[in-house]
PDB file of C-alpha atoms in Angstrom:
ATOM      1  CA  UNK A   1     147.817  82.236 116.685  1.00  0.00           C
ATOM      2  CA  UNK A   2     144.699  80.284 115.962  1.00  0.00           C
ATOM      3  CA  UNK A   3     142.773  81.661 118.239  1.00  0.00           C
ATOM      4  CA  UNK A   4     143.665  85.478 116.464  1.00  0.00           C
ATOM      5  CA  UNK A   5     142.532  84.290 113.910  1.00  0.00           C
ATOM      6  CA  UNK A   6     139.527  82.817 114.321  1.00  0.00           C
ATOM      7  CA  UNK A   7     138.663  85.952 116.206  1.00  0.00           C
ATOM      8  CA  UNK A   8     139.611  88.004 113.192  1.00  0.00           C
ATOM      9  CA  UNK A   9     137.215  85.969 111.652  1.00  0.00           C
ATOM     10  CA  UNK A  10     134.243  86.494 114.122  1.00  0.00           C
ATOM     11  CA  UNK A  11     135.036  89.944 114.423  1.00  0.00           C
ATOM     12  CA  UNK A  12     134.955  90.601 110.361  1.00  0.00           C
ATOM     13  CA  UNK A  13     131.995  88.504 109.776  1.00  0.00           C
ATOM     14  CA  UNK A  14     129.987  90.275 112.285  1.00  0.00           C
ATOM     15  CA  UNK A  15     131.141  93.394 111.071  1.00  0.00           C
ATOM     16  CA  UNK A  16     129.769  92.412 107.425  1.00  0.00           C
ATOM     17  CA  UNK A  17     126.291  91.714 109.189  1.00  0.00           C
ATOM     18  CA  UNK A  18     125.773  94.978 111.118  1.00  0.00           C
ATOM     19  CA  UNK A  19     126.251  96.983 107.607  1.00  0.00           C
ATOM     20  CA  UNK A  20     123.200  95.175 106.059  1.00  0.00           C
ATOM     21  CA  UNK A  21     120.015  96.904 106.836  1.00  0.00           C
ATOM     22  CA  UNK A  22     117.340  94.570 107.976  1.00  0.00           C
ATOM     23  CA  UNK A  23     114.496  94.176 105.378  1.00  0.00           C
ATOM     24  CA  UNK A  24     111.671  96.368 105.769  1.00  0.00           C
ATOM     25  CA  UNK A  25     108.309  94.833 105.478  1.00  0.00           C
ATOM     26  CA  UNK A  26     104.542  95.651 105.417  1.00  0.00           C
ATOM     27  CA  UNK A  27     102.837  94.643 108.310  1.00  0.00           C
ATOM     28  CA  UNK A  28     100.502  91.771 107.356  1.00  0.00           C
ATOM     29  CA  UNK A  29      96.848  92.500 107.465  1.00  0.00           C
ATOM     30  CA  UNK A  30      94.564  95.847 107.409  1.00  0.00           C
ATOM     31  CA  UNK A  31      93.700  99.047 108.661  1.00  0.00           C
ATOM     32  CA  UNK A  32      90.622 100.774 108.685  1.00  0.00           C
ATOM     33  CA  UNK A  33      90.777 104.479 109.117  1.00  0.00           C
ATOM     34  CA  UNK A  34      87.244 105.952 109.062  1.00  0.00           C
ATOM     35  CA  UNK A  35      85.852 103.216 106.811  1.00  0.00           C
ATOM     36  CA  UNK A  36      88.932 103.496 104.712  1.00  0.00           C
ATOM     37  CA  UNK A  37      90.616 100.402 104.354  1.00  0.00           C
ATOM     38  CA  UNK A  38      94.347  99.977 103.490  1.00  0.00           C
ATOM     39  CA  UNK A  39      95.656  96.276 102.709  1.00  0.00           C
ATOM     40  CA  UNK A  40      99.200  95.644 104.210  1.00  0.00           C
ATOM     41  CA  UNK A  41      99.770  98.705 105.170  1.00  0.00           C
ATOM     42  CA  UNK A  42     103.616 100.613 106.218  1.00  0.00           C
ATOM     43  CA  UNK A  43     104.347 104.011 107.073  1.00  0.00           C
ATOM     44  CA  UNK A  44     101.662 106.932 108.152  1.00  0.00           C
ATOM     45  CA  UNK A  45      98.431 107.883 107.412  1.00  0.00           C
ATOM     46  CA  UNK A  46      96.463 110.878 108.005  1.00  0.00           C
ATOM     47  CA  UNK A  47      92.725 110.746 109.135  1.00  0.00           C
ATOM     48  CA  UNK A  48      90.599 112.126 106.580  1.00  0.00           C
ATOM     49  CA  UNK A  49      88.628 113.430 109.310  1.00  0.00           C
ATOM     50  CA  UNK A  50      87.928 114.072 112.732  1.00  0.00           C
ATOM     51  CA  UNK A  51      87.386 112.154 115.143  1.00  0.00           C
ATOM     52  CA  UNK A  52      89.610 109.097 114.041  1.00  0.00           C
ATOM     53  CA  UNK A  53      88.208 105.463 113.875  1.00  0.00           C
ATOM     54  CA  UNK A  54      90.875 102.605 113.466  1.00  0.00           C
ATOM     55  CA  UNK A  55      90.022  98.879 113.553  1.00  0.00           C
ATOM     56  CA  UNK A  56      93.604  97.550 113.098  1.00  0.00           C
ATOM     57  CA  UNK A  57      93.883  94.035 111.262  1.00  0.00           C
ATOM     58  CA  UNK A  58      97.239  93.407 111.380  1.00  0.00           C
ATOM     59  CA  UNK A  59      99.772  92.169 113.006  1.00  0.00           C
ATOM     60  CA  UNK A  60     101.451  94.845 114.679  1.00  0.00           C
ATOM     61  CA  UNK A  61     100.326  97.429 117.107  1.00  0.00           C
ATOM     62  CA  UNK A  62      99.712 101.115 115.333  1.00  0.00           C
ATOM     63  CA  UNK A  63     100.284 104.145 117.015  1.00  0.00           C
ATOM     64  CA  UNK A  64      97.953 107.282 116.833  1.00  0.00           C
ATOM     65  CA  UNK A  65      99.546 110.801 116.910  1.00  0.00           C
ATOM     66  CA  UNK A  66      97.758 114.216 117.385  1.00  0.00           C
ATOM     67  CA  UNK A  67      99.535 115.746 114.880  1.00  0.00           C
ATOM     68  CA  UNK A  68      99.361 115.432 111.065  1.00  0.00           C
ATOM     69  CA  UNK A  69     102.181 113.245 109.074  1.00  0.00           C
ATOM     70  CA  UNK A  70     102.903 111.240 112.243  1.00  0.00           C
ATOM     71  CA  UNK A  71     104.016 114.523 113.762  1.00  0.00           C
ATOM     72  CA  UNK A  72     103.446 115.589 117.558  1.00  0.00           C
ATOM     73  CA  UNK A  73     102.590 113.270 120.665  1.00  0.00           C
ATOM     74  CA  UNK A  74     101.689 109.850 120.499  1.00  0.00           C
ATOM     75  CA  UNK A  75      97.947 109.899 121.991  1.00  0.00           C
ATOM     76  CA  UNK A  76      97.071 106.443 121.681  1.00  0.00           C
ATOM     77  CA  UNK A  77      98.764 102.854 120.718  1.00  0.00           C
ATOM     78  CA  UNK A  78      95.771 100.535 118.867  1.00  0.00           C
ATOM     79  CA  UNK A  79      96.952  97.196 119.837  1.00  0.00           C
ATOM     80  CA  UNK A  80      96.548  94.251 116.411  1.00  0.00           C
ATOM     81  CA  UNK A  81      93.091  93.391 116.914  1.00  0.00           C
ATOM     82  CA  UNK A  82      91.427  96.076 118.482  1.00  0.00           C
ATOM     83  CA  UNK A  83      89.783  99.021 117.486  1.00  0.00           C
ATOM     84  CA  UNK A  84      89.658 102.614 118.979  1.00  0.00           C
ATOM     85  CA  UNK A  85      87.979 106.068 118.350  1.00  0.00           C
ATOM     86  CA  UNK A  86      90.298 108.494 119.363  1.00  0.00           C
ATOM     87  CA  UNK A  87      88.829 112.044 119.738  1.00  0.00           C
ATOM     88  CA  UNK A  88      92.574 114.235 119.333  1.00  0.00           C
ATOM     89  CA  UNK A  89      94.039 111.682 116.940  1.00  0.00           C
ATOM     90  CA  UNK A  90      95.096 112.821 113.242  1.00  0.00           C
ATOM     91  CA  UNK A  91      97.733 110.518 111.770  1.00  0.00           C
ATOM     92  CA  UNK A  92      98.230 106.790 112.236  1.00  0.00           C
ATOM     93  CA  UNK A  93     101.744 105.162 112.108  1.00  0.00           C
ATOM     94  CA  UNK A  94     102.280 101.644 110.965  1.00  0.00           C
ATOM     95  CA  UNK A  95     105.824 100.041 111.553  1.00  0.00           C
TER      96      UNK A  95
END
């Protein structure tokens, strides 16, 4: 009967855990899209024109889509650190 219980337990305390959504951050750093710079930045960005620089200072990778709003196929990844001129790239996604 312990044992039950204690699983109980486990079972309703894990439970509890998945239902909290994990808190959603900025990542830390900058992004420079075509000499536009954005401090901590989350979400997607659209070039403000063609071709697209990024120099990504932070500390996540950013993705680069071909499409505007973060829309369409992923046509380059700009690893933290790096920069890139991507000639089909319109939006830039930040996690």
């Amino acid at each position: 009967m312990r044992r039950f219980v204690t699983l109980i337990g486990s079972v309703a305390a894990a439970a509890a855990l998945a239902g909290v959504p994990a808190t959603a951050h900025a990542a830390e750093g900058y992004i420079v899209l075509n000499g536009q710079r954005t401090d901590n930045p989350s979400g997607c960005y659209n070039a403000p024109y063609w071709p697209l620089t990024v120099e990504n200072q932070t500390d996540q990778p950013v993705t680069v889509h071909n499409a505007p709003n973060c829309q369409g196929v992923i046509v380059a990844v700009v690893p933290s650190g790096a920069s890139a001129t991507e000639e089909f790239g319109v939006s830039v996604s930040v996690p």
